[in-house]
Every structure is written in C-alpha cells, then in structure tokens.
Amino acid sequence: MKLLVTGGAGFIGSNFINYWLKKHQRDSIVNVDKLTYAANPDYVDHKSFSDRYELIKADIANAKQIESIIKDVDCVVNFAAESHVDNSIKSPEPFIRSNYVGVYNILEAVRKYDIRFHQISTDEVFGSLPLDSSQKFDEHSPYAPRNPYSATKAAADMLVRSYINTYGIKATISNCSNNYGPNQHREKLIPKTVYNAIHNFRIPIYGSGRQIRDWIHVLDHCSAIEAILERGRIGETYLVSARNEQHNIDVVKKILGILGKDESLIEYVSDRPGHDVRYAIDPKKIENELDWKPSIPFDEGLRDTVNHYASLFSNELR
Ligand SMILES: NC(=O)c1ccc[n+]([C@@H]2O[C@H](COP(=O)([O-])OP(=O)(O)OC[C@H]3O[C@@H](n4cnc5c(N)ncnc54)[C@H](O)[C@@H]3O)[C@@H](O)[C@H]2O)c1
C-alpha cells in the first residue's frame, strides 16, 4: 500500500509514520507537510526508510497541489492541522484554512479518485464535561466545540460525514483524547513542563489546575489508527482513549517527581478563556468491534517521555 500521510512532520503524524513503516515492511509513505513552526522533518526516521519514504513540502489548503499528490496513492491519513488552542484564540484564520479548507480539498480529491480516507480528529469537538461527573463522550455524543481550534475540527468532521453520506466516499474518522510521547512541540503541557523544570523556570498552570484530560500514549493512538485502517467499517467514527483521566496539576506534579524537582516551581496563572474543564472518552466501540486495546501504562509512558525530553533539552544546553 502507498499511503499519503499529511502533517507527518508533526507530533502524532511523525510517530505514525515511524510506527507504520517499521511494521509494514512492504508499504511506502508520502508525507505532505507545510512545515509550520510545529514541524520537524527529523522526527521521521528517514534514514532507516529512505527507499519507502518521501517528504513533500506542501499545503493541504492548496487544492491543486494536494489533488496532484492524492491521485497516486491508495489511502490518505490526515493529521495536518494547526493544533494549539491558545494560538487559535489569538488568531483563528490559519485554523480555518488548514483544519477546514484543507480537509475540504482532501475530500474533493479522494472523491474524484475514489481513495480510502481517514480523518484524525479530537475529543475536543464534544466540548466540556462537568468535573464531578462520571459521564464520558461516546460516538453518540453531540458536538459542542468551545474554542476556534475545536470548532474547525468539528466542522471538518461534519464535512467528512456529509461526504460519506452524500457521495459515498470510503472514509472513517477517529476522535482521540490527549496524546503524549516524543516529538511534541515545546508549547504543549508535558514538554513545556519538562523544559521549564530543568531550567528552573516557573511552570504556569491555568486556573486551579483541576481540569481533567484523558491521556493516551501516542503509540497506542497509532495502533488504534492501524486497527481502523485494517478492520474499521467504512463510514464509521471511532473514539479512542486509554481510560486514563488525570488532573493537569497531578500530571505536572508527577513530572516534577520524575525529575526530582520541587513543586514550588508551579505558578498558578489566570485561566484560558473558555477553558474546557474535563474530557473523558468511552472507547468501548473500538475495543469491542476492532479488538483494540492500549498497551502502555501511563506511569511507565510518562516516565519514558519525561526522560526523553529531559535529555533532549539538557543536550541543547551544552
Ligand atoms: N496532540 C493531541 O493530543 C491530539 C489529540 C487528538 C487529536 N489530535 C489531532 O491530531 C492531528 C495531529 O496533531 P499533532 O498534535 O501531531 O499536531 P502538530 O501541531 O504537532 O502537527 C501538525 C502538523 O501538521 C502540519 N500542518 C499544519 N497545517 C498544514 C497544512 N495546511 N498543510 C500541510 N501540513 C500542515 C504542521 O507543519 C505539523 O507538522 C491534528 O489533526 C489534531 O487535531 C491531536
């Protein structure tokens, strides 16, 4: 199979390319990435896969460019997106172009050439759950995005669903919870906490820090996408999580514990506007239908991830 992975120089896309090419020795991947500030072409182990891997610098918001690449592949997996909520609050426009117009362009091309498509989406499209409830999102939860980032992701999901229903395209969607692991940009909670901690900088925590996120290791997310590509039913949406709800403040304290740093580095700052309080996903459908399960326990995955960033950032100091 020849896959087109978009956004494969970013966090999850690069982990997916490394995962897939290692496991599927006869497949090849074309990575289309705009190479924004969040990207790093070296996240992909291109030296190991040089004969089966190609990186093309292109923008999915450019319809002509994307169509000419899509017509030659068997399957498209779209990770390309502007992904940082804070940036979307400051400036929504790039989010609308990449996360919505870009998906429209991909949909038009996969419709024209009848190509299998998988859209990577997020649990943030469902909005926020109350902190003190046991309620979880599932495939029937209504969409209720609450910031420009999640609104563009929700809009794109709706467009994908409409193309499945109207044109019968061969597409699936997955909405995954918060990922952690290597290759994530320093703006995000876990790498940022490690960076600040090893430099003895203050670690800003929004509001009370009691917000809950449902963390999954990026490689477990990759195996879920693999299960959907191999066994998922066309037209379906699958929610992905490792059933691992954590308060933000507890994640930060765990990181400080792993690094042997003092909790006095934590600084509570005013909350993000419209900050979602709690995300939690019920992954029963993918577990039962596709026999998928996560395999990396949080404490183990977090320790490895923290040590990875600590050594990366310490080397930068030298
Ligand atoms: N990080 C998470 O916890 C998480 C959870 C669930 C879903 N997601 C979704 O997974 C996808 C990947 O997220 P990530 O955390 O790896 O993001 P990221 O910001 O690390 O990577 C995004 C990549 O997309 C590229 N890109 C951006 N706009 C582009 C465009 N117009 N054309 C081509 N490439 C473009 C960037 O250069 C970057 O390499 C996103 O769609 C995001 O919504 C992320």
Coordinates of C-alpha atoms and ligand atoms in Angstrom, one line a residue:
M1 CA 0.0 0.0 0.0
K2 CA 1.1 3.5 -0.7
L3 CA -0.1 5.9 2.0
L4 CA -0.3 9.6 2.0
V5 CA 0.2 11.0 5.5
T6 CA -0.5 14.7 5.8
G7 CA 1.1 16.6 8.7
G8 CA 3.7 13.8 9.2
A9 CA 6.4 16.1 10.3
G10 CA 4.4 17.0 13.4
F11 CA 3.9 15.1 16.7
I12 CA 1.4 12.4 16.0
G13 CA 2.0 12.1 12.3
S14 CA 5.7 11.5 12.7
N15 CA 5.1 8.8 15.3
F16 CA 2.6 7.2 13.0
I17 CA 5.0 7.2 10.0
N18 CA 7.8 5.6 12.1
Y19 CA 5.3 3.1 13.6
W20 CA 3.8 2.1 10.2
L21 CA 6.9 1.8 8.1
K22 CA 8.6 -0.3 10.8
K23 CA 5.6 -2.7 11.0
H24 CA 4.5 -2.7 7.4
Q25 CA 7.7 -3.5 5.5
R26 CA 6.2 -3.5 2.0
D27 CA 4.3 -0.2 2.3
S28 CA 5.6 3.2 1.4
I29 CA 4.6 6.7 2.7
V30 CA 4.4 10.1 1.1
N31 CA 4.4 12.8 3.8
V32 CA 2.8 16.1 2.8
D33 CA 3.6 18.8 5.4
K34 CA 3.6 22.6 5.2
L35 CA 6.5 22.5 7.7
T36 CA 5.0 25.1 10.1
Y37 CA 6.7 26.0 13.4
A38 CA 5.4 22.7 14.9
A39 CA 7.1 20.5 12.4
N40 CA 10.5 18.9 12.3
P41 CA 11.4 16.7 9.3
D42 CA 13.9 14.8 11.5
Y43 CA 11.1 13.4 13.7
V44 CA 10.7 10.8 11.0
D45 CA 13.5 8.2 11.0
H46 CA 14.0 9.0 7.2
K47 CA 17.5 7.4 7.1
S48 CA 16.0 3.9 8.0
F49 CA 13.2 4.2 5.5
S50 CA 14.8 6.2 2.7
D51 CA 13.6 3.9 -0.1
R52 CA 10.0 3.8 1.1
Y53 CA 9.6 7.4 2.3
E54 CA 9.2 10.8 0.7
L55 CA 8.6 14.2 2.2
I56 CA 6.8 16.9 0.1
K57 CA 6.6 20.4 1.5
A58 CA 3.0 21.4 0.5
D59 CA -0.1 23.0 2.0
I60 CA -3.4 21.0 2.1
A61 CA -5.2 24.3 1.7
N62 CA -3.8 24.4 -1.8
A63 CA -6.3 22.3 -3.8
K64 CA -4.2 21.8 -7.0
Q65 CA -1.1 20.7 -5.1
I66 CA -3.0 18.3 -3.0
E67 CA -5.0 16.7 -5.8
S68 CA -1.9 16.1 -7.9
I69 CA -0.4 14.1 -5.0
I70 CA -3.5 12.2 -3.9
K71 CA -4.3 10.7 -7.3
D72 CA -1.3 8.4 -7.0
V73 CA -1.9 6.9 -3.5
D74 CA -4.1 4.1 -2.1
C75 CA -5.0 5.8 1.2
V76 CA -4.9 9.2 2.9
V77 CA -4.5 9.7 6.6
N78 CA -4.9 13.4 7.6
F79 CA -3.0 14.6 10.6
A80 CA -2.3 18.1 9.2
A81 CA -3.7 20.8 11.4
E82 CA -3.0 23.8 13.4
S83 CA -3.2 22.2 16.8
H84 CA -2.6 24.7 19.6
V85 CA -5.8 26.1 21.3
D86 CA -4.0 29.2 22.6
N87 CA -2.9 30.1 19.1
S88 CA -6.5 29.6 17.8
I89 CA -7.7 32.1 20.4
K90 CA -5.2 34.7 19.3
S91 CA -5.6 34.1 15.6
P92 CA -8.3 31.7 14.2
E93 CA -7.7 32.3 10.5
P94 CA -4.9 29.7 9.9
F95 CA -7.0 27.1 11.8
I96 CA -9.9 27.7 9.4
R97 CA -7.6 27.3 6.3
S98 CA -5.7 24.2 7.5
N99 CA -8.2 22.4 9.6
Y100 CA -11.3 23.1 7.5
V101 CA -10.5 24.2 3.9
G102 CA -7.6 21.7 3.8
V103 CA -9.9 18.9 4.7
Y104 CA -12.4 20.1 2.0
N105 CA -9.6 19.9 -0.6
I106 CA -8.6 16.4 0.5
L107 CA -12.3 15.3 0.4
E108 CA -12.7 16.6 -3.1
A109 CA -9.6 14.7 -4.3
V110 CA -10.5 11.4 -2.6
R111 CA -14.0 11.7 -4.0
K112 CA -12.7 12.2 -7.5
Y113 CA -10.2 9.4 -7.4
D114 CA -12.2 7.0 -5.1
I115 CA -9.4 6.8 -2.5
R116 CA -9.7 5.5 1.1
F117 CA -9.5 8.3 3.6
H118 CA -9.1 8.5 7.4
Q119 CA -9.6 11.8 9.3
I120 CA -7.7 12.3 12.6
S121 CA -9.9 14.3 15.0
T122 CA -10.0 15.1 18.6
D123 CA -12.3 14.7 21.7
E124 CA -12.3 18.5 21.9
V125 CA -15.2 18.6 19.4
F126 CA -17.5 17.3 22.1
G127 CA -16.9 20.3 24.4
S128 CA -16.5 20.0 28.1
L129 CA -17.9 17.6 30.7
P130 CA -18.6 18.6 34.4
L131 CA -15.6 17.9 36.7
D132 CA -17.5 15.9 39.2
S133 CA -19.5 13.5 37.0
S134 CA -18.8 10.0 35.6
Q135 CA -20.2 11.0 32.2
K136 CA -18.0 10.2 29.2
F137 CA -18.1 11.0 25.5
D138 CA -19.0 8.2 23.1
E139 CA -19.9 8.0 19.4
H140 CA -23.4 9.4 20.1
S141 CA -22.3 12.5 22.0
P142 CA -23.4 15.7 20.4
Y143 CA -20.7 18.1 19.0
A144 CA -20.3 21.2 21.2
P145 CA -16.9 22.8 20.4
R146 CA -15.9 25.7 22.6
N147 CA -12.9 27.4 21.0
P148 CA -11.8 28.1 17.4
Y149 CA -9.5 25.1 17.3
S150 CA -12.1 22.6 18.3
A151 CA -14.7 24.4 16.1
T152 CA -12.6 23.9 13.0
K153 CA -12.0 20.2 13.8
A154 CA -15.8 19.7 14.5
A155 CA -16.6 21.5 11.2
A156 CA -14.2 19.2 9.3
D157 CA -15.7 16.1 10.9
M158 CA -19.1 17.2 9.8
L159 CA -17.9 17.8 6.2
V160 CA -16.3 14.3 6.2
R161 CA -19.6 12.8 7.4
S162 CA -21.5 14.7 4.8
Y163 CA -19.2 13.4 2.0
I164 CA -19.7 9.8 3.3
N165 CA -23.4 10.3 3.3
T166 CA -23.8 12.3 0.1
Y167 CA -21.1 10.9 -2.2
G168 CA -20.4 7.5 -0.6
I169 CA -16.7 8.2 -0.1
K170 CA -14.7 5.5 1.7
A171 CA -13.9 7.4 4.8
T172 CA -13.6 6.9 8.6
I173 CA -13.0 9.3 11.5
S174 CA -11.3 8.9 14.8
N175 CA -11.6 11.2 17.8
C176 CA -8.8 10.7 20.2
S177 CA -8.1 12.0 23.6
N178 CA -4.8 13.9 24.7
N179 CA -1.7 12.3 23.3
Y180 CA 1.7 12.3 25.0
G181 CA 5.1 10.9 23.9
P182 CA 8.2 12.1 21.9
N183 CA 8.2 14.7 19.1
Q184 CA 5.6 17.1 20.6
H185 CA 6.2 20.8 20.3
R186 CA 7.5 22.6 23.4
E187 CA 4.3 24.7 23.6
K188 CA 2.3 21.7 24.9
L189 CA 1.8 20.8 28.6
I190 CA 4.2 17.8 29.1
P191 CA 7.3 19.0 27.1
K192 CA 6.8 22.6 28.4
T193 CA 6.7 21.4 32.0
V194 CA 9.9 19.4 31.5
Y195 CA 11.6 22.3 29.7
N196 CA 10.7 24.8 32.4
A197 CA 11.6 22.4 35.2
I198 CA 15.1 21.5 34.0
H199 CA 15.8 25.2 33.5
N200 CA 14.3 26.0 36.9
F201 CA 11.7 28.3 35.2
R202 CA 8.3 28.8 36.7
I203 CA 5.7 26.3 35.5
P204 CA 2.4 28.1 34.6
I205 CA -0.8 26.3 35.5
Y206 CA -4.1 27.6 34.1
G207 CA -6.7 28.3 36.8
S208 CA -6.8 25.8 39.6
G209 CA -5.1 23.0 37.6
R210 CA -8.0 20.8 38.4
Q211 CA -9.0 20.4 34.7
I212 CA -9.1 16.7 33.6
R213 CA -7.6 15.3 30.5
D214 CA -7.7 11.7 29.3
W215 CA -4.1 10.8 28.4
I216 CA -3.0 8.2 25.8
H217 CA 0.5 7.3 24.7
V218 CA 1.0 8.4 21.0
L219 CA 2.0 4.8 20.0
D220 CA -1.3 3.5 21.4
H221 CA -3.1 6.1 19.3
C222 CA -1.0 4.9 16.3
S223 CA -2.1 1.2 16.9
A224 CA -5.8 2.4 17.1
I225 CA -5.5 4.1 13.7
E226 CA -3.9 0.9 12.3
A227 CA -6.9 -1.1 13.6
I228 CA -9.3 1.3 11.9
L229 CA -7.4 1.3 8.6
E230 CA -7.3 -2.5 8.7
R231 CA -10.6 -3.5 10.2
G232 CA -12.7 -0.4 10.6
R233 CA -16.1 -0.2 9.0
I234 CA -16.3 2.4 6.2
G235 CA -18.4 5.4 7.2
E236 CA -17.9 4.9 10.9
T237 CA -16.5 7.1 13.7
Y238 CA -14.3 5.6 16.4
L239 CA -13.5 7.3 19.7
V240 CA -10.0 6.4 21.1
S241 CA -8.8 6.6 24.7
A242 CA -6.8 4.7 27.2
R243 CA -9.3 5.4 30.0
N244 CA -6.8 7.5 31.8
E245 CA -8.2 10.6 33.3
Q246 CA -5.7 12.9 35.1
H247 CA -6.0 16.4 36.6
N248 CA -3.5 18.7 34.9
I249 CA -1.9 19.6 38.2
D250 CA -1.3 15.9 39.0
V251 CA 0.4 15.4 35.7
V252 CA 2.7 18.3 36.4
K253 CA 3.5 17.1 40.0
K254 CA 4.3 13.6 38.6
I255 CA 6.7 15.2 36.1
L256 CA 8.4 17.2 38.8
G257 CA 8.6 13.9 40.9
I258 CA 10.3 12.1 38.0
L259 CA 12.8 15.0 37.6
G260 CA 13.4 15.3 41.3
K261 CA 12.3 19.0 41.2
D262 CA 10.4 21.0 43.8
E263 CA 6.7 21.7 43.4
S264 CA 7.4 25.4 44.4
L265 CA 8.2 25.9 40.6
I266 CA 4.4 25.7 40.0
E267 CA 2.8 29.1 39.4
Y268 CA -1.0 29.4 39.1
V269 CA -1.9 31.9 36.3
S270 CA -5.3 33.2 35.1
D271 CA -7.3 30.6 33.3
R272 CA -7.5 30.3 29.5
P273 CA -10.7 31.9 28.1
G274 CA -13.4 29.3 27.6
H275 CA -11.2 26.6 29.1
D276 CA -12.8 23.1 28.9
V277 CA -13.0 21.5 32.3
R278 CA -13.0 17.8 31.6
Y279 CA -12.6 15.5 28.7
A280 CA -13.2 11.7 29.0
I281 CA -13.8 9.1 26.3
D282 CA -15.6 5.8 26.5
P283 CA -13.6 3.7 23.9
K284 CA -15.9 0.6 24.1
K285 CA -16.8 0.7 20.4
I286 CA -13.2 0.4 19.1
E287 CA -12.3 -2.1 21.9
N288 CA -15.3 -4.4 21.1
E289 CA -15.6 -4.0 17.4
L290 CA -11.9 -3.9 16.4
D291 CA -10.4 -5.7 19.3
W292 CA -8.1 -2.8 20.0
K293 CA -6.5 -2.1 23.4
P294 CA -3.9 0.4 24.6
S295 CA -0.7 -1.3 25.9
I296 CA 1.4 1.5 27.5
P297 CA 0.6 2.2 31.2
F298 CA 0.6 5.9 32.0
D299 CA 3.2 6.0 34.7
E300 CA 5.6 4.0 32.5
G301 CA 4.9 6.0 29.3
L302 CA 5.1 9.3 31.2
R303 CA 8.5 8.4 32.8
D304 CA 10.0 7.5 29.4
T305 CA 8.6 10.6 27.8
V306 CA 9.8 12.9 30.6
N307 CA 13.3 11.3 30.5
H308 CA 13.3 11.7 26.7
Y309 CA 12.6 15.4 26.8
A310 CA 14.9 16.0 29.8
S311 CA 17.8 14.5 27.8
L312 CA 16.9 16.4 24.6
F313 CA 16.6 19.7 26.4
S314 CA 19.8 19.2 28.5
N315 CA 21.7 18.4 25.3
E316 CA 20.5 21.7 23.9
L317 CA 22.1 23.5 26.9
R318 CA 25.5 22.1 26.1
Ligands
LIG1 N1 -2.0 16.2 20.2 C1 -3.1 15.7 20.6 O1 -3.2 15.4 21.8 C2 -4.2 15.3 19.7 C3 -5.3 14.6 20.2 C4 -6.3 14.2 19.3 C5 -6.3 14.6 18.0 N2 -5.2 15.4 17.6 C6 -5.2 15.7 16.1 O2 -4.1 15.0 15.6 C7 -3.6 15.8 14.5 C8 -2.1 16.0 14.7 O3 -1.9 16.7 15.9 P1 -0.4 17.0 16.5 O4 -0.5 17.1 17.9 O5 0.5 16.0 15.9 O6 -0.1 18.4 15.8 P2 1.2 19.1 15.5 O7 1.0 20.6 15.5 O8 2.4 18.6 16.2 O9 1.5 18.7 13.9 C9 0.7 19.2 12.9 C10 1.5 19.0 11.6 O10 0.7 19.5 10.5 C11 1.4 20.3 9.7 N3 0.5 21.3 9.0 C12 -0.3 22.3 9.6 N4 -1.0 22.9 8.7 C13 -0.8 22.2 7.5 C14 -1.2 22.4 6.2 N5 -2.1 23.4 5.9 N6 -0.8 21.6 5.2 C15 0.1 20.6 5.5 N7 0.6 20.4 6.7 C16 0.2 21.2 7.7 C17 2.4 21.0 10.6 O11 3.5 21.5 9.9 C18 2.7 19.9 11.5 O12 3.8 19.2 11.1 C19 -4.4 17.1 14.5 O13 -5.3 17.0 13.5 C20 -5.0 17.2 15.8 O14 -6.2 17.8 15.8 C21 -4.2 15.7 18.4

